[in-house]
mmCIF file of C-alpha atoms in Angstrom:
data_model
loop_
_atom_site.group_PDB
_atom_site.id
_atom_site.type_symbol
_atom_site.label_atom_id
_atom_site.label_comp_id
_atom_site.label_asym_id
_atom_site.label_seq_id
_atom_site.Cartn_x
_atom_site.Cartn_y
_atom_site.Cartn_z
ATOM 1 C CA MET A 23 0.046 0.171 0.045
ATOM 2 C CA VAL A 24 1.171 3.378 -0.745
ATOM 3 C CA ILE A 25 1.824 5.620 2.107
ATOM 4 C CA THR A 26 0.803 9.161 0.872
ATOM 5 C CA GLU A 27 1.081 12.137 3.007
ATOM 6 C CA THR A 28 -2.795 12.277 3.414
ATOM 7 C CA LEU A 29 -2.860 8.660 4.898
ATOM 8 C CA ILE A 30 -0.108 9.634 7.263
ATOM 9 C CA SER A 31 -1.601 12.745 8.383
ATOM 10 C CA ALA A 32 -5.071 10.690 9.052
ATOM 11 C CA VAL A 33 -3.314 8.042 10.971
ATOM 12 C CA ILE A 34 -1.474 10.975 12.969
ATOM 13 C CA LEU A 35 -5.043 12.499 13.754
ATOM 14 C CA ALA A 36 -6.550 9.239 14.837
ATOM 15 C CA VAL A 37 -3.619 8.594 17.219
ATOM 16 C CA SER A 38 -3.720 12.037 18.517
ATOM 17 C CA ALA A 39 -7.573 11.856 18.906
ATOM 18 C CA ALA A 40 -7.275 8.533 20.917
ATOM 19 C CA PHE A 41 -4.533 9.989 23.107
ATOM 20 C CA GLY A 42 -6.600 13.006 23.642
ATOM 21 C CA SER A 43 -9.525 10.904 24.786
ATOM 22 C CA VAL A 44 -7.393 8.804 27.242
ATOM 23 C CA ILE A 45 -6.069 11.891 28.823
ATOM 24 C CA TYR A 46 -9.634 13.413 29.095
ATOM 25 C CA MET A 47 -10.812 10.223 30.868
ATOM 26 C CA LEU A 48 -8.059 10.234 33.341
ATOM 27 C CA MET A 49 -8.189 13.931 33.998
ATOM 28 C CA ASN A 50 -12.038 14.439 34.408
ATOM 29 C CA ASP A 51 -13.598 13.571 37.809
ATOM 30 C CA SER A 52 -16.987 12.997 36.534
ATOM 31 C CA VAL A 53 -18.864 9.645 36.379
ATOM 32 C CA LYS A 54 -17.609 7.469 33.607
ATOM 33 C CA SER A 55 -21.149 7.593 31.861
ATOM 34 C CA GLU A 56 -20.918 11.363 31.686
ATOM 35 C CA LYS A 57 -17.397 11.368 30.323
ATOM 36 C CA LYS A 58 -18.365 8.883 27.575
ATOM 37 C CA LYS A 59 -21.439 10.937 26.736
ATOM 38 C CA THR A 60 -19.162 13.992 26.195
ATOM 39 C CA LEU A 61 -16.661 11.972 24.100
ATOM 40 C CA GLU A 62 -19.560 10.919 21.958
ATOM 41 C CA ALA A 63 -20.750 14.499 21.670
ATOM 42 C CA LEU A 64 -17.306 15.606 20.638
ATOM 43 C CA MET A 65 -16.823 12.869 18.241
ATOM 44 C CA SER A 66 -20.260 13.707 16.757
ATOM 45 C CA GLN A 67 -18.998 17.336 16.118
ATOM 46 C CA PHE A 68 -15.860 16.207 14.718
ATOM 47 C CA ILE A 69 -17.553 14.099 12.279
ATOM 48 C CA ASN A 70 -19.759 17.059 11.266
ATOM 49 C CA LEU A 71 -16.596 19.038 10.869
ATOM 50 C CA ILE A 72 -15.184 16.397 8.257
ATOM 51 C CA ILE A 73 -18.433 16.199 6.432
ATOM 52 C CA PHE A 74 -18.660 20.191 6.229
ATOM 53 C CA ILE A 75 -15.180 20.111 5.024
ATOM 54 C CA TYR A 76 -15.992 17.774 2.077
ATOM 55 C CA ILE A 77 -19.296 19.484 1.322
ATOM 56 C CA ILE A 78 -17.844 22.985 1.187
ATOM 57 C CA LYS A 79 -14.651 21.730 -0.749
ATOM 58 C CA ILE A 80 -17.328 20.625 -3.425
ATOM 59 C CA ILE A 81 -19.282 23.620 -3.414
ATOM 60 C CA LEU A 82 -16.439 26.016 -3.788
ATOM 61 C CA ASN A 83 -15.059 23.663 -6.640
ATOM 62 C CA LEU A 84 -18.426 22.705 -8.166
ATOM 63 C CA HIS A 85 -17.407 23.347 -11.660
ATOM 64 C CA ILE A 86 -14.142 21.285 -11.354
ATOM 65 C CA PHE A 87 -16.056 18.625 -9.475
ATOM 66 C CA LEU A 88 -18.790 18.308 -12.163
ATOM 67 C CA ALA A 89 -15.975 17.596 -14.815
ATOM 68 C CA ASP A 90 -13.616 15.828 -12.580
ATOM 69 C CA PRO A 91 -15.175 14.705 -9.365
ATOM 70 C CA LEU A 92 -11.801 12.503 -8.236
ATOM 71 C CA ALA A 93 -9.690 15.893 -8.787
ATOM 72 C CA VAL A 94 -11.532 17.662 -6.094
ATOM 73 C CA LEU A 95 -11.981 14.900 -3.759
ATOM 74 C CA ALA A 96 -8.370 14.058 -3.838
ATOM 75 C CA TYR A 97 -7.102 17.292 -3.288
ATOM 76 C CA PRO A 98 -6.298 18.583 0.236
ATOM 77 C CA SER A 99 -8.571 21.214 1.377
ATOM 78 C CA ASP A 100 -7.301 24.456 2.296
ATOM 79 C CA SER A 101 -7.620 26.700 5.379
ATOM 80 C CA THR A 102 -10.689 28.544 3.769
ATOM 81 C CA VAL A 103 -12.553 25.354 3.742
ATOM 82 C CA PHE A 104 -11.323 24.359 7.388
ATOM 83 C CA TYR A 105 -12.354 27.945 8.538
ATOM 84 C CA SER A 106 -15.884 27.544 6.861
ATOM 85 C CA ALA A 107 -16.424 24.177 8.443
ATOM 86 C CA ILE A 108 -15.455 25.323 12.026
ATOM 87 C CA VAL A 109 -17.896 28.289 11.554
ATOM 88 C CA LEU A 110 -20.736 25.924 10.409
ATOM 89 C CA THR A 111 -19.718 23.402 13.223
ATOM 90 C CA ALA A 112 -19.873 26.180 15.769
ATOM 91 C CA PHE A 113 -23.469 27.143 14.497
ATOM 92 C CA VAL A 114 -24.597 23.424 15.065
ATOM 93 C CA ILE A 115 -23.141 23.411 18.749
ATOM 94 C CA ILE A 116 -25.167 26.557 19.494
ATOM 95 C CA TYR A 117 -28.106 25.222 18.151
ATOM 96 C CA LYS A 118 -27.933 22.245 19.730
ATOM 97 C CA ASN A 119 -27.322 24.077 22.984
ATOM 98 C CA SER A 120 -30.161 26.333 22.682
ATOM 99 C CA LYS A 121 -32.482 23.118 22.090
ATOM 100 C CA GLY A 122 -31.308 21.816 25.410
ATOM 101 C CA LYS A 123 -29.731 18.772 23.490
ATOM 102 C CA LEU A 124 -26.115 19.649 24.627
ATOM 103 C CA ASP A 125 -24.448 20.076 28.056
ATOM 104 C CA LEU A 126 -22.302 23.082 26.928
ATOM 105 C CA LYS A 127 -20.344 23.070 30.143
ATOM 106 C CA GLY A 128 -19.116 19.559 29.931
ATOM 107 C CA PHE A 129 -18.656 19.822 26.051
ATOM 108 C CA LEU A 130 -16.436 22.806 26.330
ATOM 109 C CA ASP A 131 -14.330 21.357 29.037
ATOM 110 C CA GLY A 132 -13.938 18.219 26.882
ATOM 111 C CA MET A 133 -13.300 20.132 23.761
ATOM 112 C CA ILE A 134 -10.421 22.195 25.400
ATOM 113 C CA THR A 135 -8.933 19.166 26.982
ATOM 114 C CA LEU A 136 -9.056 17.086 23.645
ATOM 115 C CA PHE A 137 -7.814 20.045 21.460
ATOM 116 C CA LEU A 138 -4.866 20.591 23.727
ATOM 117 C CA THR A 139 -3.715 17.117 24.265
ATOM 118 C CA SER A 140 -4.652 16.051 20.588
ATOM 119 C CA SER A 141 -2.821 18.886 19.054
ATOM 120 C CA MET A 142 0.030 18.373 21.412
ATOM 121 C CA MET A 143 0.356 14.560 20.253
ATOM 122 C CA TYR A 144 -0.152 15.583 16.557
ATOM 123 C CA GLU A 145 2.605 18.264 16.616
ATOM 124 C CA PHE A 146 4.810 15.723 18.679
ATOM 125 C CA ILE A 147 4.373 12.968 15.891
ATOM 126 C CA TYR A 148 4.687 15.414 13.050
ATOM 127 C CA PHE A 149 8.061 16.816 14.526
ATOM 128 C CA LEU A 150 9.317 13.109 14.814
ATOM 129 C CA ILE A 151 8.347 12.410 11.362
ATOM 130 C CA TYR A 152 9.176 15.753 9.504
ATOM 131 C CA SER A 153 11.821 17.303 11.785
ATOM 132 C CA ASP A 154 9.846 20.521 11.438
ATOM 133 C CA THR A 155 10.846 23.066 13.782
ATOM 134 C CA SER A 156 7.696 25.066 13.755
ATOM 135 C CA ALA A 157 6.134 21.759 14.943
ATOM 136 C CA PHE A 158 8.697 21.547 17.623
ATOM 137 C CA VAL A 159 8.274 24.844 18.992
ATOM 138 C CA TYR A 160 4.211 24.663 18.824
ATOM 139 C CA PHE A 161 4.509 21.318 20.669
ATOM 140 C CA LEU A 162 6.395 22.945 23.545
ATOM 141 C CA ALA A 163 3.936 25.708 23.683
ATOM 142 C CA LEU A 164 1.002 23.451 23.817
ATOM 143 C CA ALA A 165 2.852 21.325 26.390
ATOM 144 C CA PHE A 166 3.195 24.341 28.355
ATOM 145 C CA ILE A 167 -0.434 25.622 28.196
ATOM 146 C CA PHE A 168 -1.469 21.967 29.017
ATOM 147 C CA LEU A 169 0.529 21.670 31.969
ATOM 148 C CA VAL A 170 -0.655 25.179 33.328
ATOM 149 C CA PHE A 171 -4.257 23.795 32.312
ATOM 150 C CA TYR A 172 -3.585 20.463 34.276
ATOM 151 C CA VAL A 173 -2.049 21.852 37.197
ATOM 152 C CA LEU A 174 -4.748 24.359 37.736
ATOM 153 C CA TYR A 175 -7.605 22.008 36.618
ATOM 154 C CA ASN A 176 -10.166 21.591 39.772
ATOM 155 C CA ARG A 177 -8.198 24.229 41.782
ATOM 156 C CA ILE A 178 -9.289 27.418 39.988
ATOM 157 C CA ILE A 179 -13.054 28.309 38.619
ATOM 158 C CA LYS A 180 -13.522 26.127 35.544
ATOM 159 C CA LYS A 181 -14.498 29.220 33.374
ATOM 160 C CA ASN A 182 -11.141 31.285 34.167
ATOM 161 C CA LEU A 183 -9.218 28.351 33.583
ATOM 162 C CA MET A 184 -10.754 27.685 30.143
ATOM 163 C CA ILE A 185 -10.524 31.405 29.179
ATOM 164 C CA THR A 186 -6.690 31.311 30.280
ATOM 165 C CA ALA A 187 -6.135 28.397 27.995
ATOM 166 C CA VAL A 188 -7.925 29.658 25.017
ATOM 167 C CA ALA A 189 -6.402 33.192 25.292
ATOM 168 C CA LEU A 190 -2.996 31.616 25.756
ATOM 169 C CA TRP A 191 -3.508 29.623 22.602
ATOM 170 C CA GLY A 192 -4.443 32.613 20.649
ATOM 171 C CA VAL A 193 -1.318 34.402 21.717
ATOM 172 C CA VAL A 194 0.790 31.530 20.896
ATOM 173 C CA ILE A 195 -0.793 31.214 17.092
ATOM 174 C CA ILE A 196 0.044 34.807 16.863
ATOM 175 C CA ILE A 197 3.624 34.538 17.969
ATOM 176 C CA LEU A 198 4.347 31.351 15.800
ATOM 177 C CA SER A 199 2.494 33.459 12.756
ATOM 178 C CA ALA A 200 4.934 36.258 13.373
ATOM 179 C CA VAL A 201 8.142 34.238 13.881
ATOM 180 C CA TYR A 202 7.595 31.325 11.204
ATOM 181 C CA SER A 203 5.388 33.490 8.916
ATOM 182 C CA THR A 204 2.752 30.710 9.281
ATOM 183 C CA ALA A 205 1.025 28.785 12.097
ATOM 184 C CA THR A 206 -0.658 25.377 11.491
ATOM 185 C CA VAL A 207 -3.440 23.562 13.341
ATOM 186 C CA PHE A 208 -3.507 19.820 12.260
ATOM 187 C CA ASP A 209 -1.734 20.974 9.395
ATOM 188 C CA TYR A 210 -4.160 23.437 8.261
ATOM 189 C CA THR A 211 -2.671 27.188 8.067
ATOM 190 C CA MET A 212 -4.139 29.039 10.970
ATOM 191 C CA ARG A 213 -4.096 32.644 10.179
ATOM 192 C CA PRO A 214 -3.866 35.152 13.180
ATOM 193 C CA TRP A 215 -6.998 36.974 12.344
ATOM 194 C CA PHE A 216 -8.796 33.546 12.453
ATOM 195 C CA ALA A 217 -7.102 32.374 15.438
ATOM 196 C CA VAL A 218 -8.475 35.690 17.389
ATOM 197 C CA LEU A 219 -11.743 35.191 15.843
ATOM 198 C CA LEU A 220 -11.939 31.519 17.021
ATOM 199 C CA ALA A 221 -10.645 32.011 20.469
ATOM 200 C CA ALA A 222 -13.092 35.010 21.019
ATOM 201 C CA GLY A 223 -15.857 32.793 19.649
ATOM 202 C CA VAL A 224 -14.940 29.971 22.287
ATOM 203 C CA ILE A 225 -14.684 32.630 24.936
ATOM 204 C CA LEU A 226 -17.930 33.866 24.390
ATOM 205 C CA LEU A 227 -19.324 30.320 24.356
ATOM 206 C CA ILE A 228 -17.648 29.730 27.725
ATOM 207 C CA LEU A 229 -19.268 32.758 29.151
ATOM 208 C CA SER A 230 -22.452 32.090 27.905
ATOM 209 C CA ALA A 231 -22.181 28.434 29.383
ATOM 210 C CA TYR A 232 -21.050 29.620 32.809
ATOM 211 C CA GLY A 233 -22.544 33.090 33.235
ATOM 212 C CA LYS A 234 -20.983 36.458 32.266
ATOM 213 C CA PHE A 235 -20.047 37.373 35.760
ATOM 214 C CA GLY A 236 -18.746 33.994 36.989
ATOM 215 C CA GLU A 237 -20.862 32.418 39.510
ATOM 216 C CA TYR A 238 -18.555 30.801 42.074
ATOM 217 C CA ASP A 239 -19.277 27.159 42.099
ATOM 218 C CA LYS A 240 -17.508 25.832 45.017
ATOM 219 C CA LYS A 241 -18.130 22.204 43.676
ATOM 220 C CA GLU A 242 -15.873 22.762 40.758
ATOM 221 C CA VAL A 243 -13.064 23.826 42.929
ATOM 222 C CA GLY A 244 -12.420 20.804 44.923
ATOM 223 C CA ARG A 245 -8.903 19.499 44.616
ATOM 224 C CA MET B 1310 -1.850 7.889 40.553
ATOM 225 C CA LYS B 1311 -3.521 9.351 37.404
ATOM 226 C CA LYS B 1312 -1.951 12.686 38.052
ATOM 227 C CA TYR B 1313 1.600 11.005 37.916
ATOM 228 C CA ILE B 1314 0.715 8.919 34.754
ATOM 229 C CA ILE B 1315 -0.223 12.026 32.956
ATOM 230 C CA ILE B 1316 2.648 14.223 34.075
ATOM 231 C CA THR B 1317 5.208 11.351 33.151
ATOM 232 C CA VAL B 1318 3.764 10.864 29.763
ATOM 233 C CA VAL B 1319 4.082 14.640 29.015
ATOM 234 C CA ALA B 1320 7.562 14.826 30.447
ATOM 235 C CA GLY B 1321 8.469 11.873 28.372
ATOM 236 C CA MET B 1322 7.326 13.510 25.148
ATOM 237 C CA LEU B 1323 9.056 16.750 26.100
ATOM 238 C CA ALA B 1324 12.396 14.772 26.726
ATOM 239 C CA TRP B 1325 11.933 12.757 23.639
ATOM 240 C CA SER B 1326 11.404 15.967 21.396
ATOM 241 C CA PHE B 1327 14.434 17.850 23.114
ATOM 242 C CA TYR B 1328 16.363 14.624 22.361
ATOM 243 C CA GLU B 1329 15.597 14.767 18.823
ATOM 244 C CA PHE B 1330 15.820 18.216 18.324
ATOM 245 C CA PHE B 1331 18.989 18.890 19.910
ATOM 246 C CA GLY B 1332 20.444 15.416 18.749
ATOM 247 C CA SER B 1333 19.595 15.667 15.015
ATOM 248 C CA SER B 1334 20.754 19.561 14.876
ATOM 249 C CA ALA B 1335 24.216 18.214 16.169
ATOM 250 C CA ASN B 1336 24.264 15.455 13.382
ATOM 251 C CA GLU B 1337 23.498 17.909 10.538
ATOM 252 C CA THR B 1338 26.451 17.901 8.406
ATOM 253 C CA GLY B 1339 24.966 18.613 4.990
ATOM 254 C CA GLN B 1340 25.141 15.118 3.595
ATOM 255 C CA GLU B 1341 26.648 15.241 -0.023
ATOM 256 C CA ASP B 1342 25.601 11.577 -0.782
ATOM 257 C CA ALA B 1343 22.801 11.242 -3.315
ATOM 258 C CA GLY B 1344 19.695 9.683 -2.083
ATOM 259 C CA LEU B 1345 15.998 9.889 -1.851
ATOM 260 C CA GLU B 1346 15.706 10.782 1.848
ATOM 261 C CA THR B 1347 15.469 14.267 3.170
ATOM 262 C CA GLY B 1348 18.975 15.537 3.869
ATOM 263 C CA GLN B 1349 20.499 13.879 0.846
ATOM 264 C CA ALA B 1350 21.519 15.237 -2.462
ATOM 265 C CA ALA B 1351 18.564 14.585 -4.876
ATOM 266 C CA PRO B 1352 19.644 12.266 -7.755
ATOM 267 C CA ASP B 1353 20.515 14.348 -10.811
ATOM 268 C CA PHE B 1354 19.002 13.636 -14.240
ATOM 269 C CA GLU B 1355 18.751 15.139 -17.762
ATOM 270 C CA VAL B 1356 15.622 15.216 -19.716
ATOM 271 C CA GLU B 1357 13.891 17.174 -22.634
ATOM 272 C CA THR B 1358 11.158 19.686 -21.982
ATOM 273 C CA LEU B 1359 7.881 19.732 -23.917
ATOM 274 C CA GLY B 1360 9.485 22.836 -25.611
ATOM 275 C CA GLY B 1361 12.442 20.706 -26.971
ATOM 276 C CA ASP B 1362 15.059 22.274 -24.486
ATOM 277 C CA THR B 1363 17.257 19.996 -22.348
ATOM 278 C CA VAL B 1364 17.218 20.416 -18.741
ATOM 279 C CA LYS B 1365 19.600 18.934 -16.092
ATOM 280 C CA LEU B 1366 18.526 19.392 -12.375
ATOM 281 C CA SER B 1367 22.089 19.976 -11.370
ATOM 282 C CA ASP B 1368 22.143 23.229 -13.477
ATOM 283 C CA TYR B 1369 19.885 24.653 -10.940
ATOM 284 C CA ARG B 1370 22.244 24.423 -7.995
ATOM 285 C CA GLY B 1371 22.220 27.793 -6.204
ATOM 286 C CA GLU B 1372 18.273 28.168 -6.056
ATOM 287 C CA PRO B 1373 15.463 25.999 -4.522
ATOM 288 C CA VAL B 1374 13.911 23.821 -6.742
ATOM 289 C CA ILE B 1375 10.535 21.988 -6.763
ATOM 290 C CA ILE B 1376 10.361 18.644 -8.776
ATOM 291 C CA ASN B 1377 6.615 17.566 -9.274
ATOM 292 C CA PHE B 1378 6.213 14.107 -10.652
ATOM 293 C CA TRP B 1379 2.888 14.067 -12.672
ATOM 294 C CA ALA B 1380 0.791 12.606 -15.318
ATOM 295 C CA THR B 1381 -2.454 13.626 -16.938
ATOM 296 C CA TRP B 1382 -4.077 10.267 -16.151
ATOM 297 C CA CYS B 1383 -3.641 11.067 -12.276
ATOM 298 C CA PRO B 1384 -6.675 13.271 -10.719
ATOM 299 C CA PRO B 1385 -4.727 14.647 -7.853
ATOM 300 C CA CYS B 1386 -1.927 15.663 -10.047
ATOM 301 C CA ARG B 1387 -4.352 17.607 -12.260
ATOM 302 C CA ALA B 1388 -5.824 19.133 -9.214
ATOM 303 C CA GLU B 1389 -2.667 20.530 -7.721
ATOM 304 C CA MET B 1390 -1.145 21.616 -11.072
ATOM 305 C CA PRO B 1391 -2.842 25.213 -11.186
ATOM 306 C CA ASP B 1392 -1.387 25.844 -7.591
ATOM 307 C CA PHE B 1393 2.116 24.784 -8.592
ATOM 308 C CA GLU B 1394 1.617 27.283 -11.511
ATOM 309 C CA LYS B 1395 0.401 30.038 -9.129
ATOM 310 C CA LEU B 1396 3.608 29.482 -7.125
ATOM 311 C CA HIS B 1397 5.681 29.689 -10.087
ATOM 312 C CA LYS B 1398 4.152 32.946 -11.245
ATOM 313 C CA GLU B 1399 3.629 34.696 -7.916
ATOM 314 C CA GLU B 1400 6.770 33.630 -6.163
ATOM 315 C CA ASP B 1401 9.180 33.139 -9.242
ATOM 316 C CA ALA B 1402 9.600 29.502 -8.000
ATOM 317 C CA VAL B 1403 11.498 27.209 -10.028
ATOM 318 C CA ILE B 1404 9.310 24.143 -10.537
ATOM 319 C CA LEU B 1405 10.184 21.329 -12.609
ATOM 320 C CA ALA B 1406 7.033 19.464 -13.595
ATOM 321 C CA VAL B 1407 8.385 16.001 -14.823
ATOM 322 C CA ASN B 1408 5.700 14.235 -16.748
ATOM 323 C CA LEU B 1409 5.738 10.604 -16.710
ATOM 324 C CA THR B 1410 5.419 10.715 -20.300
ATOM 325 C CA HIS B 1411 6.123 6.727 -20.812
ATOM 326 C CA SER B 1412 2.967 6.252 -18.735
ATOM 327 C CA GLU B 1413 0.753 8.517 -21.301
ATOM 328 C CA ASN B 1414 -1.233 7.644 -24.296
ATOM 329 C CA ASN B 1415 0.246 10.001 -26.451
ATOM 330 C CA ILE B 1416 2.263 13.368 -26.036
ATOM 331 C CA SER B 1417 -0.420 15.481 -27.630
ATOM 332 C CA GLY B 1418 -2.641 14.518 -24.468
ATOM 333 C CA VAL B 1419 0.305 16.273 -22.465
ATOM 334 C CA SER B 1420 0.535 19.249 -24.824
ATOM 335 C CA ALA B 1421 -3.335 19.810 -24.572
ATOM 336 C CA PHE B 1422 -3.267 19.502 -20.848
ATOM 337 C CA VAL B 1423 -0.463 22.135 -20.577
ATOM 338 C CA ASP B 1424 -2.436 24.351 -22.999
ATOM 339 C CA GLU B 1425 -5.801 24.151 -21.259
ATOM 340 C CA LEU B 1426 -4.110 25.029 -17.948
ATOM 341 C CA GLY B 1427 -1.909 27.677 -19.496
ATOM 342 C CA LEU B 1428 1.274 26.269 -17.784
ATOM 343 C CA THR B 1429 4.275 28.425 -17.984
ATOM 344 C CA MET B 1430 6.524 26.583 -15.886
ATOM 345 C CA PRO B 1431 8.909 24.004 -17.479
ATOM 346 C CA VAL B 1432 7.137 20.649 -18.341
ATOM 347 C CA LEU B 1433 9.851 17.951 -18.444
ATOM 348 C CA LEU B 1434 9.286 14.773 -20.388
ATOM 349 C CA ASP B 1435 10.386 11.337 -18.723
ATOM 350 C CA ALA B 1436 9.993 9.496 -22.108
ATOM 351 C CA GLU B 1437 11.857 6.362 -20.889
ATOM 352 C CA GLY B 1438 10.921 6.353 -17.042
ATOM 353 C CA SER B 1439 14.221 6.716 -16.273
ATOM 354 C CA VAL B 1440 13.716 9.813 -13.865
ATOM 355 C CA GLU B 1441 10.819 7.757 -12.277
ATOM 356 C CA ASP B 1442 13.049 4.687 -11.660
ATOM 357 C CA SER B 1443 15.870 6.602 -10.142
ATOM 358 C CA TYR B 1444 13.509 8.331 -7.866
ATOM 359 C CA GLN B 1445 11.656 5.210 -7.087
ATOM 360 C CA LEU B 1446 7.966 6.563 -7.002
ATOM 361 C CA SER B 1447 5.369 4.970 -5.311
ATOM 362 C CA ALA B 1448 2.667 7.393 -5.383
ATOM 363 C CA TYR B 1449 1.209 9.951 -7.869
ATOM 364 C CA PRO B 1450 1.895 12.808 -7.664
ATOM 365 C CA THR B 1451 5.085 12.978 -5.796
ATOM 366 C CA SER B 1452 6.953 16.163 -4.956
ATOM 367 C CA TYR B 1453 10.463 16.903 -3.789
ATOM 368 C CA MET B 1454 11.385 20.287 -2.382
ATOM 369 C CA ILE B 1455 15.256 20.890 -2.865
ATOM 370 C CA ASP B 1456 17.245 23.643 -1.442
ATOM 371 C CA SER B 1457 19.950 25.744 -3.115
ATOM 372 C CA GLU B 1458 22.517 23.182 -1.955
ATOM 373 C CA GLY B 1459 20.734 20.359 -4.083
ATOM 374 C CA VAL B 1460 19.518 18.737 -0.706
ATOM 375 C CA THR B 1461 16.052 17.382 -0.442
ATOM 376 C CA GLN B 1462 14.285 19.091 2.431
ATOM 377 C CA TYR B 1463 10.994 17.892 1.868
ATOM 378 C CA VAL B 1464 9.362 15.015 0.208
ATOM 379 C CA VAL B 1465 5.409 14.586 -0.264
ATOM 380 C CA ARG B 1466 3.574 11.774 -1.826
ATOM 381 C CA GLY B 1467 0.240 12.759 -2.887
ATOM 382 C CA ALA B 1468 -1.366 16.106 -3.620
ATOM 383 C CA ILE B 1469 -0.705 19.134 -1.563
ATOM 384 C CA ASN B 1470 -2.519 22.503 -1.581
ATOM 385 C CA TYR B 1471 -1.081 25.880 -2.338
ATOM 386 C CA GLU B 1472 -0.604 26.745 1.310
ATOM 387 C CA THR B 1473 1.487 23.825 2.156
ATOM 388 C CA MET B 1474 3.609 24.114 -1.147
ATOM 389 C CA TYR B 1475 3.976 28.049 -0.463
ATOM 390 C CA ARG B 1476 5.234 27.042 3.333
ATOM 391 C CA GLU B 1477 7.331 24.591 2.331
ATOM 392 C CA TYR B 1478 9.005 26.374 -0.482
ATOM 393 C CA MET B 1479 9.334 29.401 1.760
ATOM 394 C CA ALA B 1480 11.193 27.179 4.425
ATOM 395 C CA LEU B 1481 13.763 26.311 1.506
ATOM 396 C CA GLU B 1482 14.704 29.906 1.062
#
């Protein structure tokens, strides 16, 4: 079997997602059934993201798709497609939350934990395979953010912890873009403007889930 | 216990990455032996272009070069070709688009494709398949990104989008 970069990337992504799930299961103190439910909700949104990526890719290249469908499907999507798919997935999450079909607090907690740990593993493997310096630097930054997140997990108010992690990630992307002229997230180019927009969007979701003025939930700060 | 497992895993990853980063940096001596791996000098070749000129890879020493192996029957090759052309035009990138001519039905099909896409980068013809053999291709398309010293810095099997080719090309410079 021919090992193409697409296949390598898919395998790294699967390993990273599995690693992130294991770390989440180890970290989170909720009952097992709740954690499983959160992971299923995350997986469902991840599948939505992949489907949106393909649909948007086809729509943006409809004239080529009609003449040469394989050429479009075989071609890796770019950041425009990725950003659009993220925005659509965000709308689905907001819609599900508004209909009461999603526990937004648990979802965001799981999403941030999984994103940090999966990205960390992805960049680590990517660096080992391609000896890419920017992947190494991004991995170090993610490891730092994750360690801060982990050490403070259950020690400070969850809302503040998540906002800190998301804001730090945004700053890291801006710095990486300035130093290396480009930053990537799961091999997609992450432009500073979208990183800021994404971080701001996630922070707004955190605020809406936990309340703007931060009701102090003592049960969340137990360790 | 769980706490220590997580800390140990992250610490292990950090230690491994530091070892790889500083260990590989110390071993970088600019290998000159020809080979197909990154860090090795890309095998030289000499072929004719679609326009009838003769092109030799080693003639491009001193500037970064991208070698893209492609064929008209390969959908991902067709898909990424406009982006290589864009990189060639906008960044003045040297791209040698090596057509696997021996696998084509006829050369007029290659000419028609080049005209259809308005390609201005050099299209090289691997008429006997000798370049494909020397690069031991296993996927189509395959692209080699070679630095100004003639050393391969990045190999990609399968199609890449403009952002990736731009990023890797800029890393060569």
